[in-house]
Coordinates of C-alpha atoms in Angstrom, one line a residue:
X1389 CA 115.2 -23.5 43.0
X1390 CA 116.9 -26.2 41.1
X1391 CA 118.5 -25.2 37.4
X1392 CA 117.0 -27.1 34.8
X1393 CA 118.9 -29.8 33.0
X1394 CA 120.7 -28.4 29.6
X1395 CA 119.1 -29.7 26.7
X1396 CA 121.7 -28.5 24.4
X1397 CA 126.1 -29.1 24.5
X1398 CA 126.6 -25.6 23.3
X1399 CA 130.5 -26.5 22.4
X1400 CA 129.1 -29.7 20.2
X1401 CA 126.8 -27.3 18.7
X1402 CA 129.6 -24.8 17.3
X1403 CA 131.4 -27.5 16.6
X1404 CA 128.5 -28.9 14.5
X1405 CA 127.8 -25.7 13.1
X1406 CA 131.2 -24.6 12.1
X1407 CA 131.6 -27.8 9.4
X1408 CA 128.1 -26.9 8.1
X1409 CA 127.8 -26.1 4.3
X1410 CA 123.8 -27.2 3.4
X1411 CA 122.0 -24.2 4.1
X1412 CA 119.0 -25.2 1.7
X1413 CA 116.6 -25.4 4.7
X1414 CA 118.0 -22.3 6.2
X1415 CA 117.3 -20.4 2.6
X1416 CA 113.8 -22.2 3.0
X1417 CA 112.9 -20.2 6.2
X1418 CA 114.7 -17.0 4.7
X1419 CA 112.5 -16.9 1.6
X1420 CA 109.3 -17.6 4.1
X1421 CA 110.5 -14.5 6.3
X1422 CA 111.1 -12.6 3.6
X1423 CA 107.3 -13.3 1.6
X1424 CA 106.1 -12.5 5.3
X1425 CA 107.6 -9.5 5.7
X1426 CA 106.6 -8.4 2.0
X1427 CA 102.9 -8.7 3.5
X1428 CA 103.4 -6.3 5.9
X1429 CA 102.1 -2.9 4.8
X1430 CA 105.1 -1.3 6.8
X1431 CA 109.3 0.0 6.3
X1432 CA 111.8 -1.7 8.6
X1433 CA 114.4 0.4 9.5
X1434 CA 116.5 -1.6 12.3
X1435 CA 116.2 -4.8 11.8
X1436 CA 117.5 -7.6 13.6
X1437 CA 118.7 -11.3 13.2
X1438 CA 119.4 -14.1 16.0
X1439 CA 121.0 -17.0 14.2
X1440 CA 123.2 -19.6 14.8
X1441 CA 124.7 -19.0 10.7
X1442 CA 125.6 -15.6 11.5
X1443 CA 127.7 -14.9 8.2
X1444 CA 124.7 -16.6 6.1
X1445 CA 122.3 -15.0 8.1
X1446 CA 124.6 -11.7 7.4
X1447 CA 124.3 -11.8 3.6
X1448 CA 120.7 -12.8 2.9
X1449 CA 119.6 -9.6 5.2
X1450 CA 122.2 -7.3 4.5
X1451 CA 120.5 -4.4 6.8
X1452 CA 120.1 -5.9 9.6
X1453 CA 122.3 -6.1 13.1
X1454 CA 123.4 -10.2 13.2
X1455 CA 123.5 -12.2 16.1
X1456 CA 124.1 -15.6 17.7
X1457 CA 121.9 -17.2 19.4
X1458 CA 123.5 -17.6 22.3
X1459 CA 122.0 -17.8 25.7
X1460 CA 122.3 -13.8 26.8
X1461 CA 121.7 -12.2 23.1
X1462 CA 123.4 -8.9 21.7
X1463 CA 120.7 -6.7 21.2
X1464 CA 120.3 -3.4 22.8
X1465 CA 116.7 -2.9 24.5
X1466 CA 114.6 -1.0 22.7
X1467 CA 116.4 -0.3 19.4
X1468 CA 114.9 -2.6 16.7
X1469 CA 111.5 -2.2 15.0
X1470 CA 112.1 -6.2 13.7
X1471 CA 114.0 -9.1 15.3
X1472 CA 113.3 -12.6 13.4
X1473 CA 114.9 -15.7 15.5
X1474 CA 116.0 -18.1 12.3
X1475 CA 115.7 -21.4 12.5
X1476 CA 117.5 -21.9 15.8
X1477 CA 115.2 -21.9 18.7
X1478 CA 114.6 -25.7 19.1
X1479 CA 118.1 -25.5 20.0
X1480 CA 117.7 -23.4 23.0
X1481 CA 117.7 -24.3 26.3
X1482 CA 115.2 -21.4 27.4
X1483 CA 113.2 -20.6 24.6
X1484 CA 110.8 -18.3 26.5
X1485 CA 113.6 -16.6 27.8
X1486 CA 115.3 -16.1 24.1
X1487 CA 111.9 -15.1 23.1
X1488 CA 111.6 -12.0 26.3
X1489 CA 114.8 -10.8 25.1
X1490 CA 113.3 -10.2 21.4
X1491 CA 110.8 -8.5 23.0
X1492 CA 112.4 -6.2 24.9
X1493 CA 115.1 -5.4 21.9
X1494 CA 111.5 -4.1 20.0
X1495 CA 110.4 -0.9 20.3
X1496 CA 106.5 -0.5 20.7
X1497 CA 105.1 -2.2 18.0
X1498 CA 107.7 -3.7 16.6
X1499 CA 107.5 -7.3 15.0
X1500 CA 108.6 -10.4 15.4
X1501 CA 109.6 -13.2 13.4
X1502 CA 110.9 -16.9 14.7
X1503 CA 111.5 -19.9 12.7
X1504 CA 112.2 -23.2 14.0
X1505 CA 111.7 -26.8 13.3
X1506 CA 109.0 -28.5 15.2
X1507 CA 106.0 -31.2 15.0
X1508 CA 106.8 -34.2 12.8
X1509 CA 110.7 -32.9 12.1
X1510 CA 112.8 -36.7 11.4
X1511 CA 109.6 -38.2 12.9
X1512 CA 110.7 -41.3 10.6
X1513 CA 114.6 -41.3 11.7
X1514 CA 113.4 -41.3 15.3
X1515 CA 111.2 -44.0 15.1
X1516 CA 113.4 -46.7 13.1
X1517 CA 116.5 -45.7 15.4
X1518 CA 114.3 -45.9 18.8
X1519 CA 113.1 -49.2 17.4
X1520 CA 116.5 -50.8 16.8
X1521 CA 117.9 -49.4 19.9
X1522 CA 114.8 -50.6 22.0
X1523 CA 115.6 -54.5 20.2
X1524 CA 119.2 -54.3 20.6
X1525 CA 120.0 -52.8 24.3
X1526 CA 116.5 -52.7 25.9
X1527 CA 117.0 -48.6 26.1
X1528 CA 116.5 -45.7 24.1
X1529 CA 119.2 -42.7 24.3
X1530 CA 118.7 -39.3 23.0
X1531 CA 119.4 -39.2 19.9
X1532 CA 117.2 -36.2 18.1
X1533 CA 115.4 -33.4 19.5
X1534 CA 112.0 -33.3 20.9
X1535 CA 110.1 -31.1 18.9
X1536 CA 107.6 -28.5 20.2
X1537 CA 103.8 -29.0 19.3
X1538 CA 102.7 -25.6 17.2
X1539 CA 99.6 -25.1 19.9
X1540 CA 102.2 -25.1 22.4
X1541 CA 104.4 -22.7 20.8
X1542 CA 101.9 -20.2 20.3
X1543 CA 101.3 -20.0 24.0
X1544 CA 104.9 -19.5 24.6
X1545 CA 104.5 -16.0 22.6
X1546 CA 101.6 -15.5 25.1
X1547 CA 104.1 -16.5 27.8
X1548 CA 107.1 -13.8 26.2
X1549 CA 104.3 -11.0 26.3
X1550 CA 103.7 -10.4 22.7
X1551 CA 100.8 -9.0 21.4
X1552 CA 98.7 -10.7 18.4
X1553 CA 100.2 -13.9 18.4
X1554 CA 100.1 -16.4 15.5
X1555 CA 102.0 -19.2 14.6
X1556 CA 101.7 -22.0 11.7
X1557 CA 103.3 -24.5 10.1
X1558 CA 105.7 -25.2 7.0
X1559 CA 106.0 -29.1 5.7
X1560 CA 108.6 -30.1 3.6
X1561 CA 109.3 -33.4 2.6
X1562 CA 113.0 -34.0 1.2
X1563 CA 114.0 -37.5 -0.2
X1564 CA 117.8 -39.4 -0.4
X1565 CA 118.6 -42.2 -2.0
X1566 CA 119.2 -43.7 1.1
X1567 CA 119.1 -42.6 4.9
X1568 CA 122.5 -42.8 4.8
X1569 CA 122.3 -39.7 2.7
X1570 CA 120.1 -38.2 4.7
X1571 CA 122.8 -38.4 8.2
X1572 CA 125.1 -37.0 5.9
X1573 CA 123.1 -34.5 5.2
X1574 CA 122.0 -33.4 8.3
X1575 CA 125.5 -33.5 9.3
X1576 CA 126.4 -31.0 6.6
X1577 CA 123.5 -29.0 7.9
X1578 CA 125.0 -28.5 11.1
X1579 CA 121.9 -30.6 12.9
X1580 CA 123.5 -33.4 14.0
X1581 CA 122.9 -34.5 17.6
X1582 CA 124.2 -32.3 20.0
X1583 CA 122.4 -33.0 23.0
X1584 CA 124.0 -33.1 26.4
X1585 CA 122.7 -36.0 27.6
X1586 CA 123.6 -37.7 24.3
X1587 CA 125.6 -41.1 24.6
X1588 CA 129.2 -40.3 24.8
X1589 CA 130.6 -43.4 23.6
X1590 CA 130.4 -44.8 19.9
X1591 CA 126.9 -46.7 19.2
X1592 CA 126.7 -50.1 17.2
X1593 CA 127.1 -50.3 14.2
X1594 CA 124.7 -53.1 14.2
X1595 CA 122.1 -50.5 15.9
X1596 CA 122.3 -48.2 12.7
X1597 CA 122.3 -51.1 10.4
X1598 CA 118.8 -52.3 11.7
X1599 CA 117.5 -48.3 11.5
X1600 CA 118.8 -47.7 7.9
X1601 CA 116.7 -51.2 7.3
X1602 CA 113.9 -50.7 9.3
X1603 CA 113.5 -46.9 7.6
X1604 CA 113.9 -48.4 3.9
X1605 CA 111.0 -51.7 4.9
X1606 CA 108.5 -48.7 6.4
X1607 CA 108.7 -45.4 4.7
X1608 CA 110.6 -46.3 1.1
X1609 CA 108.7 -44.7 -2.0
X1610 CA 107.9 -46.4 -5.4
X1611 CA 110.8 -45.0 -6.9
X1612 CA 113.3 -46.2 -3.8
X1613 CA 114.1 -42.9 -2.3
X1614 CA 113.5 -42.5 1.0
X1615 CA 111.4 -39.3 2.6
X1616 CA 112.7 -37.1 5.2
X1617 CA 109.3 -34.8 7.3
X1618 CA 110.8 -31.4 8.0
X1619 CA 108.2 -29.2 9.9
X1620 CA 109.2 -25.5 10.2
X1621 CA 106.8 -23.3 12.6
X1622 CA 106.6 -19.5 12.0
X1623 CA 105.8 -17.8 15.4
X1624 CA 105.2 -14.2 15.1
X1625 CA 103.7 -11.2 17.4
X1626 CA 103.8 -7.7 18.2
X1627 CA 105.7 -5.7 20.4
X1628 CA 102.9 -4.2 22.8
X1629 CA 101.6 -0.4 21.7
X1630 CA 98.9 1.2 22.4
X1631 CA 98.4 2.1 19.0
X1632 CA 97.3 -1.9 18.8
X1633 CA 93.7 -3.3 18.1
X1634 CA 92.3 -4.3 21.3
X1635 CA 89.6 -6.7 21.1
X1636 CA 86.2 -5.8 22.6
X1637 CA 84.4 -6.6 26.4
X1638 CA 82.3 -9.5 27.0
X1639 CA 79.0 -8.0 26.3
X1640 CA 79.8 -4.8 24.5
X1641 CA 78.7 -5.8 21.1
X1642 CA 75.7 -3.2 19.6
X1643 CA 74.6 -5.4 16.8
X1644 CA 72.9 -9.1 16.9
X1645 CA 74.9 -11.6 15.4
X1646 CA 71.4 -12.5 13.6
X1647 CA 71.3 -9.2 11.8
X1648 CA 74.8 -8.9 10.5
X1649 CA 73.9 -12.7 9.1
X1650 CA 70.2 -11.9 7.6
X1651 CA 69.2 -14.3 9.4
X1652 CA 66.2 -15.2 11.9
X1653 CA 67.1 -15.3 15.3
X1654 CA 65.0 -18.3 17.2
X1655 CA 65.0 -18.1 21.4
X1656 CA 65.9 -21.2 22.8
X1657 CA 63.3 -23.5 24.3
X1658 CA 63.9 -24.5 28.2
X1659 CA 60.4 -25.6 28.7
X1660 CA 61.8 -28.9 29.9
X1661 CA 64.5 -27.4 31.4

């Protein structure tokens, strides 16, 4: 069996990470995890956090055990009754296998919580860059992340062998004076590209020049500022228990669907069947 290619340059990536210092988006997910978890009619005692901001991460959930997200994670099977994955996995190169791991760190009917960016993330920035590259060289090189659909995430929670799965979506819309701002910001974010099959060697200026014009002419607001799509899907699910609902057998039901609705039930006509 052949290994997969690696999506992600993991030293590029702590590099990347280590000059961060905007962690508004990171906050973002925090305070969404945090509402989530205020839903839940239930105590956390263990919890657990895989993030690539471990010190952040560190002082926003003060009780928890802190990880990186690295490819084998530090957490002991079994002893956490909460792991939440933030705002990391669309950097990973196995993200059903980073998921399995959460699971088996849960004990039976444990929860979990993952964040991640997905969808329409930078759906502008890599459309006027792919455009001026395409012009310029007659190639595109990787240049932002592919970002996971949120049907095909929830499947992957199937996949990891959670229970209950449910996953949804988070649109935010930040604006910059210019999408110069915006590089610099996801620079200063820790996001900027660290794909390994990203191109090595400097790109044209002229290449960025065309993008920065190409993104002002197409997506520019009344006021001038420019929009930046950030798309953050929540995946949760359930450590297996048998204490969980289970839904019910094809053809078990006692009660017609016609009763609980007041309604009149009408038999279909196959006549001309």
């Amino acid at each position: 069996m052949t290994t997969p290619p690696k999506l992600t340059d993991r030293l590029a990536l702590t590099r990347n990470r280590g000059r961060a210092d905007a962690m508004f988006l990171q906050a973002a997910a925090a305070d969404d995890v945090q509402e989530r978890l205020q839903e839940v009619n239930r105590t956390f005692t263990t919890p657990a956090v895989v993030t690539g901001f471990p010190a952040t991460w560190a002082e926003w959930m003060p009780s928890a055990k802190v990880v990186e997200d690295t490819e084998t994670l530090d957490l002991e099977e079994g002893a956490h009754d909460l792991v939440v994955h933030a705002l990391s996995l669309h950097w990973a190169d196995d993200p059903i296998g980073q998921l399995v791991q959460c699971r088996r760190a849960l004990r039976p009917d444990g929860l979990f919580i993952a964040t991640l960016f997905s969808g329409q993330t930078l759906h502008e920035m890599r459309s006027v860059l792919a455009e001026a590259e395409v012009t310029q060289t007659g190639g595109l090189s990787p240049r932002v992340l592919p970002m996971a659909e949120v049907r095909d995430l929830g499947g992957i929670l199937q996949r990891a062998g959670f229970a209950l799965p449910v996953a949804d979506i988070l649109p935010l819309t930040v604006t910059y004076d210019t999408p110069i701002h915006l590089m610099r910001d996801l620079r200063a974010m820790g996001e900027s590209n660290a794909m390994a099959a990203r191109q090595k060697t400097p790109t044209r200026r002229t290449i960025f020049a065309q993008a920065m014009e190409r993104y002002v002419d197409a997506y520019a607001m009344e006021d001038g500022r420019i929009p930046a799509t950030f798309e953050i899907t929540t995946l949760t699910g359930w450590a297996p228990s048998e204490s969980q609902p289970k839904p019910l057998r094809p053809g078990s039901a006692t009660t017609r669907l016609s009763d609980a609705l007041g309604t009149v039930e009408t038999p279909l006509d196959r006549s001309e069947d």
